[in-house]
Short mmCIF file of C-alpha atoms and ligand atoms in Angstrom, two decimals:
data_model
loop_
_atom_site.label_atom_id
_atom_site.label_comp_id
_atom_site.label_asym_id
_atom_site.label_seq_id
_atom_site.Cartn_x
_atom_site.Cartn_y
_atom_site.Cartn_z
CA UNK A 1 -41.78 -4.48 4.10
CA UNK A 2 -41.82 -5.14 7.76
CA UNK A 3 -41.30 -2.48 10.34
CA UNK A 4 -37.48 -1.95 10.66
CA UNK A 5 -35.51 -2.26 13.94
CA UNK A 6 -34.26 1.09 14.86
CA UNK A 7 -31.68 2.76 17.42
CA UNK A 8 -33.50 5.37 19.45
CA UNK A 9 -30.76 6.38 22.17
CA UNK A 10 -26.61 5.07 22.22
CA UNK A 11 -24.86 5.70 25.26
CA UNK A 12 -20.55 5.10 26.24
CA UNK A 13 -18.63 5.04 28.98
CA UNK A 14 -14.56 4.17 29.14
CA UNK A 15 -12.29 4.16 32.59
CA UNK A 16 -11.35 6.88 33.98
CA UNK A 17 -7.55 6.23 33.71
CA UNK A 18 -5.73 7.71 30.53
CA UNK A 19 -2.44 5.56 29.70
CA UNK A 20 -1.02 7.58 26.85
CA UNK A 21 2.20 6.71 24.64
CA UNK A 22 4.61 9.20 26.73
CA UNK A 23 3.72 6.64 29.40
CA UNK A 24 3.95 3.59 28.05
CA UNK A 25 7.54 4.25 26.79
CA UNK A 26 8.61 4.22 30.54
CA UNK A 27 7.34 0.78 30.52
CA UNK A 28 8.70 -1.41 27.68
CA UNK A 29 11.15 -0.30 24.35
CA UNK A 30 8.39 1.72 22.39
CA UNK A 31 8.25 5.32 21.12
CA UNK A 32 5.20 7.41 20.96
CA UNK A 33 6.29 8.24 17.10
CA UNK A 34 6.31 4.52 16.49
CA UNK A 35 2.61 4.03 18.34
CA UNK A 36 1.45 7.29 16.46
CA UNK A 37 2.82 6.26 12.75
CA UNK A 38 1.66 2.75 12.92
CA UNK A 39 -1.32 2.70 14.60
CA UNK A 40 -3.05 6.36 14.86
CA UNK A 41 -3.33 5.72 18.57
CA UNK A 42 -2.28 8.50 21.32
CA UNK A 43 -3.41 7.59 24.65
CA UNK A 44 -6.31 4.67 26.05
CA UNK A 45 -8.68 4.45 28.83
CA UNK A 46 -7.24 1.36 31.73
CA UNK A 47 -9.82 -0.09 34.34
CA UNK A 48 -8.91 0.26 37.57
CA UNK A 49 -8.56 -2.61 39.89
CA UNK A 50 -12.12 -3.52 41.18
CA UNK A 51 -13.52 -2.04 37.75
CA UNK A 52 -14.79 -4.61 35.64
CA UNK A 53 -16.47 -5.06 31.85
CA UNK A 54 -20.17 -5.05 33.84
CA UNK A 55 -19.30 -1.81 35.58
CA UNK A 56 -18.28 -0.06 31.96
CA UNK A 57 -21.38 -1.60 30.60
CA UNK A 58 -23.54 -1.12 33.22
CA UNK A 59 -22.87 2.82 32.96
CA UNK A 60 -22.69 3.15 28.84
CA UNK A 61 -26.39 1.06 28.98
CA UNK A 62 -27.71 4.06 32.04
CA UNK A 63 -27.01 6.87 29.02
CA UNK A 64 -28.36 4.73 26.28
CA UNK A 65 -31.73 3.89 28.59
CA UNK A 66 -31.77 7.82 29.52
CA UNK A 67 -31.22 9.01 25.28
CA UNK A 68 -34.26 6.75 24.56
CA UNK A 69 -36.05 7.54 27.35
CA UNK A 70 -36.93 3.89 28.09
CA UNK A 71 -36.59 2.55 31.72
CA UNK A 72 -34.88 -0.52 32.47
CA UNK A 73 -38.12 -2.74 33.56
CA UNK A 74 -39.18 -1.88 29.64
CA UNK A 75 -36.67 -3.96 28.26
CA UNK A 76 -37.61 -7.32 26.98
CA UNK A 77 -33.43 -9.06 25.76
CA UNK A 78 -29.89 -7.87 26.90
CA UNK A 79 -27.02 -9.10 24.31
CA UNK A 80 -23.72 -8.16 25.27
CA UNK A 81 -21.10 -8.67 22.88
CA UNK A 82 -17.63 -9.23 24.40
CA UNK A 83 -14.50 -11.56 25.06
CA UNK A 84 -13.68 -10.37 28.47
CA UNK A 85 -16.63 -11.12 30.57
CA UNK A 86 -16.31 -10.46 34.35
CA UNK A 87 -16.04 -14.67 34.57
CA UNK A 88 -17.26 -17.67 31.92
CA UNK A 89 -20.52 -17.85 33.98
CA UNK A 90 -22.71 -15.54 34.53
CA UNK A 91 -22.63 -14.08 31.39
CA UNK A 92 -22.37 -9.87 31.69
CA UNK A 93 -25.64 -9.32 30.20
CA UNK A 94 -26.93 -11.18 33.60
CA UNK A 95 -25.08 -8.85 35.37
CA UNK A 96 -26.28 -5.84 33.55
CA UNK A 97 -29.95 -7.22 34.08
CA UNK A 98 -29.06 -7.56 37.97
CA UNK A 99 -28.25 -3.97 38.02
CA UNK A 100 -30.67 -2.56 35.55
CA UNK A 101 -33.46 -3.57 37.95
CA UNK A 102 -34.45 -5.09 33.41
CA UNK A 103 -36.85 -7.37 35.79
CA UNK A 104 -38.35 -8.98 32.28
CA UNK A 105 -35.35 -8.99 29.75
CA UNK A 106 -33.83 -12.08 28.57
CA UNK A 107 -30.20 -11.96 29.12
CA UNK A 108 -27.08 -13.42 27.04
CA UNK A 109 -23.33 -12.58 25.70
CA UNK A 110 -22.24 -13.35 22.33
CA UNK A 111 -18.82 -14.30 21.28
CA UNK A 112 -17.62 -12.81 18.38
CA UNK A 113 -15.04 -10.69 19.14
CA UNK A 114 -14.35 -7.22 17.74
CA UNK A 115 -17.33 -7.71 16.18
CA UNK A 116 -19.72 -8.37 19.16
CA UNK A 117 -21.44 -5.37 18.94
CA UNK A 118 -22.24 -5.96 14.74
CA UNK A 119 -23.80 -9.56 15.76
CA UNK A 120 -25.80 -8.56 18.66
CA UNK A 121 -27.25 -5.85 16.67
CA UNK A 122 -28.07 -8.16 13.67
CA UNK A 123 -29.98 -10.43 15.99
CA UNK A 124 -31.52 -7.58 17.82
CA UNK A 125 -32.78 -6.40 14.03
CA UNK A 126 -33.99 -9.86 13.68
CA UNK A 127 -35.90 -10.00 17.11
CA UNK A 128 -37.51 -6.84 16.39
CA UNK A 129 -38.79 -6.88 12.83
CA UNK A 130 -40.82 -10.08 14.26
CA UNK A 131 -41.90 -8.40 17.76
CA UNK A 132 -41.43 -4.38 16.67
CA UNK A 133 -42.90 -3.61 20.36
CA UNK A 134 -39.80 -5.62 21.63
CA UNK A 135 -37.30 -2.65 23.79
CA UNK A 136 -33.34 -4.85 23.12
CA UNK A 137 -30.71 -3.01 24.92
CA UNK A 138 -27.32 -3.91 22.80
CA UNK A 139 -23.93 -3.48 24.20
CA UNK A 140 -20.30 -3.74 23.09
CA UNK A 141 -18.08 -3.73 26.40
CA UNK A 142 -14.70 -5.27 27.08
CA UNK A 143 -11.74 -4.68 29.45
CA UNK A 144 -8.41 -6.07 26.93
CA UNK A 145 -6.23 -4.39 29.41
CA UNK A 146 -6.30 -7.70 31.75
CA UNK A 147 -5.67 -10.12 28.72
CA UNK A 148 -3.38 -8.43 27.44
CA UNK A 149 0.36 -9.13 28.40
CA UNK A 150 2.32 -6.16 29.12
CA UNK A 151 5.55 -7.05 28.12
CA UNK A 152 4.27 -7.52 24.71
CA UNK A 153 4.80 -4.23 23.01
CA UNK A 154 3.42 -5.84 19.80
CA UNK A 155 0.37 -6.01 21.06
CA UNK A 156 0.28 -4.09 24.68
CA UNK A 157 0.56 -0.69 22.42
CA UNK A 158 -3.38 -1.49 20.41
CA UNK A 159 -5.45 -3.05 23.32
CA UNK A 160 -7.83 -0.93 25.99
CA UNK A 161 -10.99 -0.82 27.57
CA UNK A 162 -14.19 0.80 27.43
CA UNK A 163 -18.20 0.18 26.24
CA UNK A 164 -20.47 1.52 24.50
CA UNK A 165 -25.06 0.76 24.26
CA UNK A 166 -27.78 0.81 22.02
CA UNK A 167 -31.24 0.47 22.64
CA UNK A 168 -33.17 -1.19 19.73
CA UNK A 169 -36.85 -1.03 18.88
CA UNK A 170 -39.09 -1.00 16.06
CA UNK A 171 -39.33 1.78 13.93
CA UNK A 172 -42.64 4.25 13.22
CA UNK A 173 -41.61 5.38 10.06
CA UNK A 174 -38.91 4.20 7.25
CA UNK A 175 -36.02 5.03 9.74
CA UNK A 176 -34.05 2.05 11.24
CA UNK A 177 -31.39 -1.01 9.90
CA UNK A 178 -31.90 -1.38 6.83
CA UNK A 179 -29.54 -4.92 6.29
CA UNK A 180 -27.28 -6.91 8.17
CA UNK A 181 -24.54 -9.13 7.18
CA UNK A 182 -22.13 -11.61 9.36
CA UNK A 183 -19.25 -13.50 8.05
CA UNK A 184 -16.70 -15.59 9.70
CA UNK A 185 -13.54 -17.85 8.73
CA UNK A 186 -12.00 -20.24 11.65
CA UNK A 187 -9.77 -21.59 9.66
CA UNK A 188 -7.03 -19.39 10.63
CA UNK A 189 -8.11 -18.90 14.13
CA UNK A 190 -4.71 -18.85 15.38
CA UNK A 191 -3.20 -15.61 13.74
CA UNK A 192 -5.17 -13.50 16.95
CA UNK A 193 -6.11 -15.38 19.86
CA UNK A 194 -6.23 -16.04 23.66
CA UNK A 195 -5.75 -19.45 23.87
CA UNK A 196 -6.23 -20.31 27.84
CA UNK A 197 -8.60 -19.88 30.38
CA UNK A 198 -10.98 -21.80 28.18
CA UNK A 199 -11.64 -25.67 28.76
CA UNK A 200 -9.31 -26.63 26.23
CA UNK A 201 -6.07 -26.24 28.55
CA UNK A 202 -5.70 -26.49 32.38
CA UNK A 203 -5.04 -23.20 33.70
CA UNK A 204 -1.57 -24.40 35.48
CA UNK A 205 1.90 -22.95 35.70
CA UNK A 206 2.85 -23.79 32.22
CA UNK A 207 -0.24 -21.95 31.01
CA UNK A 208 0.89 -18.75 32.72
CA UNK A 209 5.01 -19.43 31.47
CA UNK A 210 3.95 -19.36 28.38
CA UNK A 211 1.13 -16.16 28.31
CA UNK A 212 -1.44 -18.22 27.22
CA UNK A 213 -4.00 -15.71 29.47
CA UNK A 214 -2.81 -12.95 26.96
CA UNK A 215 -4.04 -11.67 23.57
CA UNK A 216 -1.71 -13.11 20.53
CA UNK A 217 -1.68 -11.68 17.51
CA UNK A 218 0.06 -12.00 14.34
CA UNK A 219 -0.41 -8.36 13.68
CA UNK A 220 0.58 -8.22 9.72
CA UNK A 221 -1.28 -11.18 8.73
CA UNK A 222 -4.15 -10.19 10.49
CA UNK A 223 -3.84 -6.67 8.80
CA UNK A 224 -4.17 -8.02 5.48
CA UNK A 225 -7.49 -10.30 6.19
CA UNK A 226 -8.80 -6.87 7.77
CA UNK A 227 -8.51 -4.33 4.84
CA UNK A 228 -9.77 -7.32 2.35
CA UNK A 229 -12.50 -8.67 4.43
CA UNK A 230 -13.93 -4.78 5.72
CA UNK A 231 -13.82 -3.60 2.12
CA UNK A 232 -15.66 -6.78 0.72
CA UNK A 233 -17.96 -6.11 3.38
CA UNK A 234 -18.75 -2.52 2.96
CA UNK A 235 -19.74 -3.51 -0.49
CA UNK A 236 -21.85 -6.28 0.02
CA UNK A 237 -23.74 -4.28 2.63
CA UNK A 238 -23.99 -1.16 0.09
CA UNK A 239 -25.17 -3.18 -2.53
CA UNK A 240 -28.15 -4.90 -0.42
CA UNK A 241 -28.74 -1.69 0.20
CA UNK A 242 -29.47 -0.43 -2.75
CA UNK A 243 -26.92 2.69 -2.00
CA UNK A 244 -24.27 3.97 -3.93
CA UNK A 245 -21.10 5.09 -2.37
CA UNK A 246 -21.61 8.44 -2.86
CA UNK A 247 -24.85 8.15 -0.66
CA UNK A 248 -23.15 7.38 2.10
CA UNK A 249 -23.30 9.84 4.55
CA UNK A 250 -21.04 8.30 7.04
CA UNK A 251 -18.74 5.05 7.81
CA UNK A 252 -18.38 4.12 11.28
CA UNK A 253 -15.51 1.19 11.23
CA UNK A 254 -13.94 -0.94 14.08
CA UNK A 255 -10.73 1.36 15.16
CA UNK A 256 -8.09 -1.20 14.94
CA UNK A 257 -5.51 0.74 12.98
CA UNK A 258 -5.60 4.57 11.05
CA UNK A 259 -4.03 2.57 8.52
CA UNK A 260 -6.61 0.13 8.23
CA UNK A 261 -9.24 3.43 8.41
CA UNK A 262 -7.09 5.24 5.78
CA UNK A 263 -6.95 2.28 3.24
CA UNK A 264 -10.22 1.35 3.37
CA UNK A 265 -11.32 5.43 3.00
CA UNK A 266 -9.28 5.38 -0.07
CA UNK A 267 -10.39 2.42 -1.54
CA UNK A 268 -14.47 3.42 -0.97
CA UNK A 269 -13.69 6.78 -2.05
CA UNK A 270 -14.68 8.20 0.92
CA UNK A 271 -14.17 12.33 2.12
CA UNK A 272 -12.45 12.44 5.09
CA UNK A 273 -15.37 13.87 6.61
CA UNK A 274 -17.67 10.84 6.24
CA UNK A 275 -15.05 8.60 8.08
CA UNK A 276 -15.79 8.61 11.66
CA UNK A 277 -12.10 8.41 13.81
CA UNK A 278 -11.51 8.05 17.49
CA UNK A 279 -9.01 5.83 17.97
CA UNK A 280 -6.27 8.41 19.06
CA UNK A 281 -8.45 8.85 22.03
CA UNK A 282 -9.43 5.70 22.93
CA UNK A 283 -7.05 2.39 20.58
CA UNK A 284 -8.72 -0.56 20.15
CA UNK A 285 -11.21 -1.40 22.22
CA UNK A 286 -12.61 -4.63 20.26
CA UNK A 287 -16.35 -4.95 20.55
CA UNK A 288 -16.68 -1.89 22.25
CA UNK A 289 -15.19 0.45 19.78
CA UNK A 290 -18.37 0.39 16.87
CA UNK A 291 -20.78 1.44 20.16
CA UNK A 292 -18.42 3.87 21.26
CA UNK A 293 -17.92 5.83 18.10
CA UNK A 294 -21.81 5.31 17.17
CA UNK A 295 -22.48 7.13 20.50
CA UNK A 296 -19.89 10.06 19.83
CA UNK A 297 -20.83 10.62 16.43
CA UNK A 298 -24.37 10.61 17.59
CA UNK A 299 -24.10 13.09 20.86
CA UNK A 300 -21.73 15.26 18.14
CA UNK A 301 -24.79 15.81 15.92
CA UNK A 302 -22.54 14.04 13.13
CA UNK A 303 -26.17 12.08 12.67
CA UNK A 304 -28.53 13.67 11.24
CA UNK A 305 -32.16 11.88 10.51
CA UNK A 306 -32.83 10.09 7.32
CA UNK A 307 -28.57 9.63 6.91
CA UNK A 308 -27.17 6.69 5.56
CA UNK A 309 -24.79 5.19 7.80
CA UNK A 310 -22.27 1.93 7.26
CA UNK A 311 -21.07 0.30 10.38
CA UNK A 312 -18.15 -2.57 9.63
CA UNK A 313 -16.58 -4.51 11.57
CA UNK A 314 -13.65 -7.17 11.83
CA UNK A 315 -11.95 -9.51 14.86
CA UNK A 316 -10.38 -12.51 15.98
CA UNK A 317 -11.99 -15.95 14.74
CA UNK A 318 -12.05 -14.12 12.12
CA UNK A 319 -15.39 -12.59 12.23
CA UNK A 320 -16.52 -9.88 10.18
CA UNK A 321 -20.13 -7.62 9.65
CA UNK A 322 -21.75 -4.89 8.15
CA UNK A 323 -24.96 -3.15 9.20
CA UNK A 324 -26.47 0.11 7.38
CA UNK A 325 -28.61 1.95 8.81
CA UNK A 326 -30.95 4.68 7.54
CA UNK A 327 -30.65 7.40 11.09
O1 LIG B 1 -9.03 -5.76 16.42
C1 LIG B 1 -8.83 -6.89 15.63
C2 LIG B 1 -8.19 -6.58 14.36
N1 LIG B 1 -6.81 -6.18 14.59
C3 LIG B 1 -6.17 -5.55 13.65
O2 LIG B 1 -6.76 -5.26 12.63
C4 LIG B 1 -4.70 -5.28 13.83
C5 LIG B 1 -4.00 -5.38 12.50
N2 LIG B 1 -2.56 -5.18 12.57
C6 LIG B 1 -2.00 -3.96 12.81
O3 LIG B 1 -2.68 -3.00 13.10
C7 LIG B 1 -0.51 -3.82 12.64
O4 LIG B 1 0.01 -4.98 12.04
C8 LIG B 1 0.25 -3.56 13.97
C9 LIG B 1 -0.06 -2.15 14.47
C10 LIG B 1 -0.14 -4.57 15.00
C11 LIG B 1 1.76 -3.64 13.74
O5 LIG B 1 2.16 -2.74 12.73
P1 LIG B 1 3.09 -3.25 11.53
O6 LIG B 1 3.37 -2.08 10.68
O7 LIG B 1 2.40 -4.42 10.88
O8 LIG B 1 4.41 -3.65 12.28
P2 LIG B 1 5.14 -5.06 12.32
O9 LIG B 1 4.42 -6.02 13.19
O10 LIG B 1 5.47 -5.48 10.92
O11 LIG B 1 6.50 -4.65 13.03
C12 LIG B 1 7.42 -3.70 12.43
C13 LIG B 1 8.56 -3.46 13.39
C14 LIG B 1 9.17 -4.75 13.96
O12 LIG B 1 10.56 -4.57 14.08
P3 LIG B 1 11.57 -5.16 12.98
O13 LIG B 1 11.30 -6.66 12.99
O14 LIG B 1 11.16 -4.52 11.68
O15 LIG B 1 12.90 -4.77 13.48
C15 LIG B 1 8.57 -4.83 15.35
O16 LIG B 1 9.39 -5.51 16.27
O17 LIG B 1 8.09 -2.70 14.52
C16 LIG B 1 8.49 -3.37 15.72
N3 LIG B 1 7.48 -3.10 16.74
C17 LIG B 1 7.53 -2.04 17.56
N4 LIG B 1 8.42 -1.04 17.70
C18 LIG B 1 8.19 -0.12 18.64
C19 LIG B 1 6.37 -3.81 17.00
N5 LIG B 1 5.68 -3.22 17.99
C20 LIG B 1 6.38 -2.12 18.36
C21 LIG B 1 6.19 -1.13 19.33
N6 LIG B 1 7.10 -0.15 19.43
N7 LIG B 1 5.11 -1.10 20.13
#
């Protein structure tokens, strides 16, 4: 067996601005019981103007760095997972080198969605079971709030900001990820997008008129592919694992919906306590949310060495991934 990759320090950080349900009902026809009921969410964390997906990531990598104790000029690769970058080019994980003083990481963003944080973690396993010396600082880190149209209550109610770091190397004992698995289907693409500011369209008037800067989502469709396709995972994942269900010590699943959480529970026979929740706190935060929740379980002491830990994930494209880890 080669030496596993492991996490040895997770850090978070969201805006400071709470936008809770009370106050979104003063800004489009929406009720805090509807939000509640349907979604689990309370209240979400807004950048401010001038704050931007580096800043958040910037500050959730400084607590990761300082859990590990590893310094910044340590680190060899910076993988960002997100779909609001600052701008197409640089990428944020340039950005996050520039400010990290990482003076000898490598430096890139990958695209898949509200899984982000689940690929850049597989390919930081794969870096570091060749090079186990290699130091890969792995972030999730997004700010939805400016692509998300707020006139939409269908989807204005889910999205929010925040980020959340892991810093990946290899492990000295049996610790570490034990498997990794990424799916994707882009065949229906289209049920949750953001179809401009790419190259495909010009970004003109009519792009604006008709929100194509905004997140759209076909929110029941989309609901169906993500029980199915996080369930299918979680198994696959368990079963390269070698791990029954009742091993599990706890899941840690992209907060998109407590229904989606609550179904999926159910359906892996799962205690309540082995289900890791924070999306009243914080909604859905796409590639951020996995990080986020790894680092509050974590700081929470929910983590205790030599646990067995699922972390699934699902997003626009679709994408979809699993990761266990053994704490
Ligand atoms: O992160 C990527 C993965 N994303 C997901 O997994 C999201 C998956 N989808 C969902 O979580 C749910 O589908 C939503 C939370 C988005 C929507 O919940 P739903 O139970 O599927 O509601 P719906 O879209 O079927 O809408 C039910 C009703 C509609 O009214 P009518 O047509 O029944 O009269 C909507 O217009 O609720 C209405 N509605 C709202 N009412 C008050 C939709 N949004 C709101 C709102 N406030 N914010």
């Amino acid at each position: 067996m080669s030496t596993r990759a492991k996490i040895i320090g997770t850090g978070s950080f969201v805006p400071e601005k709470v936008l809770t349900n009370k106050d979104l009902e003063k800004i489009i026809d929406t009720s805090d019981e509807w939000i509640t009921t349907r979604t689990g969410i309370k209240e979400r964390h807004i950048a401010q103007e001038g704050e931007n997906n580096s800043d958040l990531a910037i500050e959730a990598s400084r607590r990761a760095l300082e859990m590990a104790n590893v310094d910044a000029g340590e680190l060899d690769l910076i993988i960002v997972g997100t779909l609001t970058p600052d701008m197409p080019m640089p990428s944020v994980a340039c950005l996050v080198q520039r400010a990290l003083g990482a003076k000898k990481a490598g430096a890139m963003d990958v695209s898949a969605t509200c899984s982000g944080f689940l690929y850049s973690l597989s390919i930081a396993d794969k870096f570091v079971r060749c090079s186990p010396n290699m130091k890969v600082l792995v972030i999730g880190s997004e700010v939805l709030s400016r692509r998300t149209n707020w006139q939409d209550r269908t989807t204005c109610v889910l999205f929010a900001d925040g980020a959340g770091a892991a810093v990946v190397t290899g492990s000295d004992d049996d610790s570490g990820i034990v498997s990794t698995h990424l799916h994707a289907d882009g065949s229906v693409w289209e049920l949750l997008t953001i179809r401009g500011l790419g190259t495909a369209y010009p970004v003109d008037e009519n792009l604006l008129k008709k929100g194509w800067q905004y997140i759209e989502m076909k929110g029941r469709d989309v609901f169906k592919h993500a029980v199915k396709a996080l369930e299918s995972v979680a198994f696959e994942a368990l079963n390269a694992s070698g791990w029954d269900m009742d091993e599990l010590d706890m899941l840690i699943a992209h907060q998109a919906n407590i229904r989606i959480l609550e179904h999926l529970r159910e359906r892996l026979g799962l205690p309540k306590d082995k289900v890791f929740i924070n999306i009243h706190k914080y909604g859905n935060t796409s590639a951020a949310s996995i990080p986020i929740a790894l680092d509050e379980a974590n700081r929470q002491g929910k983590l205790k060495k030599g646990d067995k830990i699922l972390l699934i994930s699902f997003g626009g494209g679709f994408t979809w991934a699993g990761v266990t880890i053994e704490w």
